[in-house]
Coordinates of C-alpha atoms in Angstrom, one line a residue:
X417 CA 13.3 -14.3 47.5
X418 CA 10.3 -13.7 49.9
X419 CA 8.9 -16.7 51.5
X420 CA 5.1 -16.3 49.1
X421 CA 7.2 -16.4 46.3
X422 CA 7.2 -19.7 44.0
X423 CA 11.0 -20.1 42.0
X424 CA 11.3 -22.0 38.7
X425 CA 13.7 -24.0 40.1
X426 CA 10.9 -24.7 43.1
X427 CA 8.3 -25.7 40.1
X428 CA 11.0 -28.4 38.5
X429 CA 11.3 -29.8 41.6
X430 CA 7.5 -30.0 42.6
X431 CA 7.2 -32.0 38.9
X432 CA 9.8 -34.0 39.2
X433 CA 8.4 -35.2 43.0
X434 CA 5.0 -35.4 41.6
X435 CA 6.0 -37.7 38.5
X436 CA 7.8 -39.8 41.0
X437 CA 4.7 -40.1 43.4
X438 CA 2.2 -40.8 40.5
X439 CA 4.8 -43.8 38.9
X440 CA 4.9 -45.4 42.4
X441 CA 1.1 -45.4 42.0
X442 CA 0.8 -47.1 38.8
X443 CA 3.5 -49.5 40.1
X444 CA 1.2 -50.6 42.9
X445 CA -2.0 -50.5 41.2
X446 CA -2.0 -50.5 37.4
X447 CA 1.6 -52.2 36.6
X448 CA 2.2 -50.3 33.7
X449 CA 3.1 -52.3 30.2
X450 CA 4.3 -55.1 30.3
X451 CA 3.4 -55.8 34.0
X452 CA -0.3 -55.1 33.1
X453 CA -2.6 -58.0 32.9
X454 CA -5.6 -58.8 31.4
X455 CA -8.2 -60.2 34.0
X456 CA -10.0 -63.6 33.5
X457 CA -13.6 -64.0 33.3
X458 CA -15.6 -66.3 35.3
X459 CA -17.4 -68.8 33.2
X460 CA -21.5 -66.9 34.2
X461 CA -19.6 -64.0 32.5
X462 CA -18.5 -66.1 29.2
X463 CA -22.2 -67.3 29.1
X464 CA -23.8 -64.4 29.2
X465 CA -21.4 -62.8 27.0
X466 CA -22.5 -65.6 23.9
X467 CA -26.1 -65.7 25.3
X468 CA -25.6 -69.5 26.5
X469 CA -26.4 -71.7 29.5
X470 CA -23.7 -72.7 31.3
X471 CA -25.0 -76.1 31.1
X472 CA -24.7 -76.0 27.7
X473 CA -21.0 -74.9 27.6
X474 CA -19.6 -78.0 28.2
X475 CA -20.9 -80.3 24.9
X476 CA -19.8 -76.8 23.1
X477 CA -16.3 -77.3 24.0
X478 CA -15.9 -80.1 22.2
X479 CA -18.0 -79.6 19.3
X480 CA -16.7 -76.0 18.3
X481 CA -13.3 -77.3 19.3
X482 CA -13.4 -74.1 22.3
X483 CA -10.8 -73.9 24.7
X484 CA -12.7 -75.2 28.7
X485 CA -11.1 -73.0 31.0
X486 CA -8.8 -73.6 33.9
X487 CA -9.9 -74.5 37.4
X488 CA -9.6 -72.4 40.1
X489 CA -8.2 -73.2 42.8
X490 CA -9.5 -74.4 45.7
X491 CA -13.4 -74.6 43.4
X492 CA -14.8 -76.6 41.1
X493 CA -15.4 -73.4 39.4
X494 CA -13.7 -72.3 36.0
X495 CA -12.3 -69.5 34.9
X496 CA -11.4 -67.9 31.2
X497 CA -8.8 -65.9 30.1
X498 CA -9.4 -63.0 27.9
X499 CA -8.0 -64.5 24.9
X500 CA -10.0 -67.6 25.5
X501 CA -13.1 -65.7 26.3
X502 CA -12.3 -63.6 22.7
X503 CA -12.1 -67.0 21.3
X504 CA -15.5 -68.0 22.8
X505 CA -17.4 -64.7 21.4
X506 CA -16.4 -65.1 18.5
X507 CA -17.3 -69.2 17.7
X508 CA -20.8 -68.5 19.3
X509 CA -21.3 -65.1 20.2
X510 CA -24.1 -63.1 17.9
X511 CA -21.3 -60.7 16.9
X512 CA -21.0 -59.1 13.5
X513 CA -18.3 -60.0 11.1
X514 CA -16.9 -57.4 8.6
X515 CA -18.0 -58.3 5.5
X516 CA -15.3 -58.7 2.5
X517 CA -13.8 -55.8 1.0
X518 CA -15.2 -53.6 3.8
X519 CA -13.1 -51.0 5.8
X520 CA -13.0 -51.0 9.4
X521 CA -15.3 -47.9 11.2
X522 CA -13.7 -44.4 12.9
X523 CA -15.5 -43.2 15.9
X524 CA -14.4 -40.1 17.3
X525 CA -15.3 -39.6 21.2
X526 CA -15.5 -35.6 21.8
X527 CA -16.5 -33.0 24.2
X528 CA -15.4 -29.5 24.6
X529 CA -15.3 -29.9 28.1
X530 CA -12.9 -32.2 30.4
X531 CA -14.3 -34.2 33.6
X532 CA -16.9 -36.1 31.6
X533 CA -15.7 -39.5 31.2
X534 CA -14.8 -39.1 27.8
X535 CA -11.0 -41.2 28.2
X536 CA -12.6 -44.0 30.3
X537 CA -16.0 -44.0 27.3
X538 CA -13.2 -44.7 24.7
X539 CA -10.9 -47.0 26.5
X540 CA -14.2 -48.9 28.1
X541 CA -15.7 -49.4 25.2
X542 CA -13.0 -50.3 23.4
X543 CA -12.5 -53.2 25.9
X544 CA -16.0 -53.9 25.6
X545 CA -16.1 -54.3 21.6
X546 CA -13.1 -56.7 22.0
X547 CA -15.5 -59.2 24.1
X548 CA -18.2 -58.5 21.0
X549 CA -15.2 -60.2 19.0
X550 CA -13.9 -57.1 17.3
X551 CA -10.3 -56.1 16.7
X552 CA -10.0 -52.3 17.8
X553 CA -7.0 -50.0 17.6
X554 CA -7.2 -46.9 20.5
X555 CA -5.6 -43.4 19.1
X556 CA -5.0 -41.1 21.8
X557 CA -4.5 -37.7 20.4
X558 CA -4.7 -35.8 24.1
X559 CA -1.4 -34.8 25.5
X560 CA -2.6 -35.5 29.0
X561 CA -2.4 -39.2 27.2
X562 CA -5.2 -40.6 30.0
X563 CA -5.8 -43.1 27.3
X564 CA -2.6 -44.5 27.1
X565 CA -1.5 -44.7 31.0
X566 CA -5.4 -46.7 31.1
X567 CA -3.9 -48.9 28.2
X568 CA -0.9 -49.5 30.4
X569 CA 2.0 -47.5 29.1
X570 CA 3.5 -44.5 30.8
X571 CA 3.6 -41.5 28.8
X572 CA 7.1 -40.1 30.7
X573 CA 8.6 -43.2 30.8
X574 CA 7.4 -45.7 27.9
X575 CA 6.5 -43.0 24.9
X576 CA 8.8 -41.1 22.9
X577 CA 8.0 -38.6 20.4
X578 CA 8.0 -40.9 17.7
X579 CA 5.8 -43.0 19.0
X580 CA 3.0 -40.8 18.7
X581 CA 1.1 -39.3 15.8
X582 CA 3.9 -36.2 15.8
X583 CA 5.9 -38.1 13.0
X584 CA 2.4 -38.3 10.9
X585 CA 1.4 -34.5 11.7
X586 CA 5.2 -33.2 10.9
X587 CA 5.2 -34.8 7.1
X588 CA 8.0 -37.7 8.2
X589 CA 5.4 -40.3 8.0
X590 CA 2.8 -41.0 5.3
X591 CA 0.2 -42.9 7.5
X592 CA 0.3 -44.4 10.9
X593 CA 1.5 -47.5 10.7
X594 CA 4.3 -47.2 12.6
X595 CA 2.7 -45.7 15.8
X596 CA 0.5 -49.0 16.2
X597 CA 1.5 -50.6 19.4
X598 CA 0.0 -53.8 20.9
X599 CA -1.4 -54.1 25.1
X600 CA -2.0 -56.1 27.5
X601 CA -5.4 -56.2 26.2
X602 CA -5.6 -59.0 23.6
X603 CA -6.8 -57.3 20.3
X604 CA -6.7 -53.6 21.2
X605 CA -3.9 -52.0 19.9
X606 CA -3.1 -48.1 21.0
X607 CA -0.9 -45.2 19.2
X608 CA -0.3 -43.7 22.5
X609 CA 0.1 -40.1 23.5
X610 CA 2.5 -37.9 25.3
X611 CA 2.9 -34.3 25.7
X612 CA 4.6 -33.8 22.3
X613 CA 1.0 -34.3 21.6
X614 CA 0.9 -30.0 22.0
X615 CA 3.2 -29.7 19.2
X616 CA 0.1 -30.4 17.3
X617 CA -1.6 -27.5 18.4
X618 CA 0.9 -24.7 16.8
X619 CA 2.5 -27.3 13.7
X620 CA -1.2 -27.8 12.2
X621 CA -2.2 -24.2 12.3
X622 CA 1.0 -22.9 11.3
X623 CA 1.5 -25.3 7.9
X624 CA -2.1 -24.3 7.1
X625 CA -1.4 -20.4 7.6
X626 CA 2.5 -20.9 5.3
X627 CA 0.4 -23.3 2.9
X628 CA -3.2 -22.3 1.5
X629 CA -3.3 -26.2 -0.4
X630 CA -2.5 -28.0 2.9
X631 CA -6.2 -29.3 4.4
X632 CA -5.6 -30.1 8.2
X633 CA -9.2 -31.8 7.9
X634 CA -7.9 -34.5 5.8
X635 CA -4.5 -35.2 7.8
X636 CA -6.1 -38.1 10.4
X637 CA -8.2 -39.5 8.0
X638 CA -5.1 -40.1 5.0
X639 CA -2.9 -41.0 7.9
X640 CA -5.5 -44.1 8.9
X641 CA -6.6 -45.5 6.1
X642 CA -4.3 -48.4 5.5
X643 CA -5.1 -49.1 9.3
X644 CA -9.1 -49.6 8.5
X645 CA -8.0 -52.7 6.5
X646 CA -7.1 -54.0 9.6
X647 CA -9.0 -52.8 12.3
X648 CA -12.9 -53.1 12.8
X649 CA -13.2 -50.4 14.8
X650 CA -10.8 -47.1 15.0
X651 CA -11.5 -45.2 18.5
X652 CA -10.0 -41.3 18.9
X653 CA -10.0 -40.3 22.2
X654 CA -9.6 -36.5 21.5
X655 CA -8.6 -33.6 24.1
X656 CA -11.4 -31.5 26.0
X657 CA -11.3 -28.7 22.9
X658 CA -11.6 -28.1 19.5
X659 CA -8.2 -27.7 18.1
X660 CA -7.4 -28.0 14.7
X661 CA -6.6 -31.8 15.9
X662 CA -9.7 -32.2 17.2
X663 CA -11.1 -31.1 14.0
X664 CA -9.4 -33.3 11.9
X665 CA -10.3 -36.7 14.0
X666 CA -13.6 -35.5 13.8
X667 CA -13.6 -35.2 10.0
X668 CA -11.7 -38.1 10.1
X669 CA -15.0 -40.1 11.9
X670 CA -17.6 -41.9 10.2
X671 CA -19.3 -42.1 14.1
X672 CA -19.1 -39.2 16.4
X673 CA -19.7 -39.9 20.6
X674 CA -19.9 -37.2 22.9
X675 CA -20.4 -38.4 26.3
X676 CA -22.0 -35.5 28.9
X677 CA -23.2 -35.5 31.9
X678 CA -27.0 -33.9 32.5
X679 CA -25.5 -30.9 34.3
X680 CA -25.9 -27.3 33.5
X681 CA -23.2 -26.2 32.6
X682 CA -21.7 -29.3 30.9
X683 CA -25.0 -28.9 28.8
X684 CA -24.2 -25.0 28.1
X685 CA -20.4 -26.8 26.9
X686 CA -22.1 -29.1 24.6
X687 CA -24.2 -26.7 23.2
X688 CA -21.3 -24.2 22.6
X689 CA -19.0 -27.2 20.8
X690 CA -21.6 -28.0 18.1
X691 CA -22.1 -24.6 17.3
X692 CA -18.2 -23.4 17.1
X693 CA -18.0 -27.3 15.1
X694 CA -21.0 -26.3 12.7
X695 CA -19.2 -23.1 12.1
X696 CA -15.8 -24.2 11.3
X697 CA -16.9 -27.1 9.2
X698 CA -18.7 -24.1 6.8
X699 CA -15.6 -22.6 6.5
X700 CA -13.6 -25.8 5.2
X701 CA -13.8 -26.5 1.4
X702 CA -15.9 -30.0 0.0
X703 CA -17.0 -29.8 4.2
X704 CA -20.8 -30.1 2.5
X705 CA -19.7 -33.1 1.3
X706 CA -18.9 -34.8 4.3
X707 CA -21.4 -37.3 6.4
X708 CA -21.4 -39.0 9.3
X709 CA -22.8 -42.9 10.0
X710 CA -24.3 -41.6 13.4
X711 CA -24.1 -38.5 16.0
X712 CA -25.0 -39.4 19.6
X713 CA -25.0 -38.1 22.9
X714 CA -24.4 -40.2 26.2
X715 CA -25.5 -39.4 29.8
X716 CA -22.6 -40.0 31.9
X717 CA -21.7 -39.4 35.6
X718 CA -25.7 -39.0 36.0
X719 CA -27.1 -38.3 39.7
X720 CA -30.3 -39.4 41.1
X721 CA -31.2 -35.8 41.5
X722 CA -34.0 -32.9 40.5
X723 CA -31.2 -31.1 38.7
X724 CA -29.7 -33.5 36.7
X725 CA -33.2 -34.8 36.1
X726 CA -34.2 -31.0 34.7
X727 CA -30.9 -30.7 32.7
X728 CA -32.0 -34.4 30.9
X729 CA -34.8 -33.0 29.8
X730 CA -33.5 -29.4 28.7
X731 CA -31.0 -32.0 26.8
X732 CA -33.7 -34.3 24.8
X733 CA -35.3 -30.9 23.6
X734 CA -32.2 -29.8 22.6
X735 CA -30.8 -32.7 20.9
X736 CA -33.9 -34.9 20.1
X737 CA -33.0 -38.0 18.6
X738 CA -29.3 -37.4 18.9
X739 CA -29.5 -38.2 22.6
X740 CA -28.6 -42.0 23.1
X741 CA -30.6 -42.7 25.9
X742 CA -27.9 -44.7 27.8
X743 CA -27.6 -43.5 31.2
X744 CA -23.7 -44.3 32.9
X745 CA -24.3 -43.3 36.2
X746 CA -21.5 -41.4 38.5
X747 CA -20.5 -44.4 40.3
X748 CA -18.5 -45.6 43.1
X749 CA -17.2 -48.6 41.2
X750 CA -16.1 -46.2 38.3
X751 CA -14.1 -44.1 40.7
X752 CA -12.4 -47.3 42.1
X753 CA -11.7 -48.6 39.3
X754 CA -10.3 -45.2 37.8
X755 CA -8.5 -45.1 41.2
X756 CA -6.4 -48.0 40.0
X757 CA -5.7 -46.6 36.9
X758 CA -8.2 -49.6 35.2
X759 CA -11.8 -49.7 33.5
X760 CA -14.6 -51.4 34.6
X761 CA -13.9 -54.0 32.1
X762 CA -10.1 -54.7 34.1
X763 CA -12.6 -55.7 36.9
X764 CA -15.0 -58.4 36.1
X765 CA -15.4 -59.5 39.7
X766 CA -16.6 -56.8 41.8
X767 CA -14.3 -55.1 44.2
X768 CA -16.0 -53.2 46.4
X769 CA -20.4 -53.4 45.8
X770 CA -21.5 -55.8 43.7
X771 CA -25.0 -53.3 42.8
X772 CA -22.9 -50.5 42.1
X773 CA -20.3 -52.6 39.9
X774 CA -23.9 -53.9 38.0
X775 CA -25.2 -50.4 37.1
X776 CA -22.1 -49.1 36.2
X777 CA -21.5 -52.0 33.9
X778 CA -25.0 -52.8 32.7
X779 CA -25.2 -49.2 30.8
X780 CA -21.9 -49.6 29.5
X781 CA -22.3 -52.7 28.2
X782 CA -25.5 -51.2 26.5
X783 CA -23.3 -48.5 24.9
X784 CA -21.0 -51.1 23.6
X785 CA -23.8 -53.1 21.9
X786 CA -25.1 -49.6 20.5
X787 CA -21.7 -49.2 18.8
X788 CA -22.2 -52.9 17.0
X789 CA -25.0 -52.1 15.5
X790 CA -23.9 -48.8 14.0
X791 CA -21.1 -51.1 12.6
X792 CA -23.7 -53.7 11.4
X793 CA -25.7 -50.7 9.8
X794 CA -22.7 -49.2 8.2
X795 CA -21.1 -52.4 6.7
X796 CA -24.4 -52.9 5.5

């Protein structure tokens, strides 16, 4: 075979050296489940977190019967675990609580377009709404399965088939109870992803084509439903398209995100999903019928440039009130932390700058405080 040429046998052997290279990574930096850990929170993060004074933290304790942290070592300071900082948000944090007899909220994160922060949105603010003292299940329905390796389980090595929503999609399961799997994240669960996750893309459309009663539409949404009893908050993290899969989660959504960046072309994307969705949707049956809580559109990865500052603007007259107004910035503690397979949220101490850490996580936070009120407005 001449030397330009690439074999099959050449190709195995480049993925099999790749999945070993990228496993050693997540061994060194993100510990995949159950090595994962949940960081621990400084106790100026726990009171800003329930809007307190740190001086008034320590009658609380003992008042609200709160758990006071563990010393770290070598300081007088204190430090929180996750749990124990869930614990605190939730005594004295101004948090909603879902009312009686209401169901937990879908919120489908979508873009047509990959490379816009769409996998670290979800799993971020996921994180984030866990702090805010909600319970949160995580579906990952893209077969790269970003979401799940950022939850801590590797899709090669740690997800079979069954795991995923596969069973749901191929009429073995009635709903998708037995996909919920717990993390390393106390009270974020995750039905994790792998690449059987392109099965869906031909078994969806080919049922639909062999049977004119079966509604892919409705297939996410049946397939959740005894899981809103128990979850607050539903995330889909979708792929960068707008598969029949895609379709259903967004049907599925009382909430849809799109995060995208102010850049021209990710603009001419978003532009060109809403009008293929708007189409589809008039071609489904009872679609009329359907209504979402909220639609909104986030600035991510944004630059401190002319262009981006143009493209902002070509957005707000495009999308008026849709646009969120939350600016995520393309930041150097984003990439680090995406380096390491983690969120911001895995890093509540800085590594690396301390300013860029605070406007990456400032905006996020924002975003995360914009999602409980669309849960406050649509239990109410």
């Amino acid at each position: 075979m001449p030397a330009n040429k690439v074999s099959m046998a050449q190709l195995v052997s480049l993925a099999t050296t790749a999945a070993d290279v990228l496993e050693q990574l997540r061994l060194k930096f993100a510990k995949p489940h159950p090595l994962k850990v949940a960081p621990r929170f400084a106790t100026t993060y726990v009171a800003e977190l329930c809007k307190l004074d740190k001086k008034q933290m320590r009658y609380l304790i003992d008042r609200h019967n709160l758990p006071p942290g563990t010393k770290v070592e070598g300081s007088k300071a204190k430090e929180f675990t996750l749990l124990e900082t869930i614990q605190w948000a939730r005594a004295l944090g101004d948090f909603p609580t879902r009312p009686e007899g209401k169901s937990g909220k879908v919120f489908c994160v979508c873009n047509y377009k990959g490379g816009v922060a769409k996998t670290t949105t979800t799993v971020g603010l996921g994180q984030a709404l866990t702090l805010r003292a909600q319970k949160v299940l995580i579906v990952d329905l893209d077969g790269q399965a970003t979401a799940t390796q950022l939850c801590g389980l590797s899709p090669e090595q740690h997800v079979q088939p069954h795991d995923t929503i596969m069973p749901l999609i191929a009429g073995d399961q009635p709903d998708l109870r037995y996909a919920v799997q717990p993390t390393y994240w106390d009270n974020l669960s995750l039905i994790p992803a792998s690449s059987a996750l392109l099965g869906a893309e031909f078994s969806l459309p080919a049922k639909a084509i062999s049977d004119r009663d079966f509604r892919f539409w409705e297939v996410l949404r049946k397939g959740l439903e005894p899981l809103l009893e128990e979850y607050d908050v539903i995330l889909l993290d979708t792929s960068p398209s707008l598969s029949h899969l895609v379709i259903s989660a967004m049907f599925a959504a009382d909430g849809l995100l799109m995060p995208c960046p102010p850049e021209s072309l990710d603009f001419a994307s978003s532009v060109q999903f809403w009008g293929i969705f708007s189409e589809l949707m008039r071609t489904l049956p009872d679609a009329d019928s359907k209504a979402f809580d909220f639609v909104s559109i986030v600035y991510t990865k944004v630059q401190s440039s002319d262009i981006s500052r143009l493209t902002k603007s070509w957005m707000k007259e495009a999308y008026g009130g849709y646009i969120n107004g939350i600016e995520i910035p393309d930041s150097a503690a984003a990439r680090l932390a995406s380096a390491q397979l983690k969120t911001i949220y895995d890093t509540p101490k800085p590594e690396g700058s301390a300013e860029a850490h605070r406007r990456y996580k400032e905006p996020s936070d924002r975003l995360a405080d914009f999602a409980i009120e669309q849960l406050e407005l649509g239990w109410s």
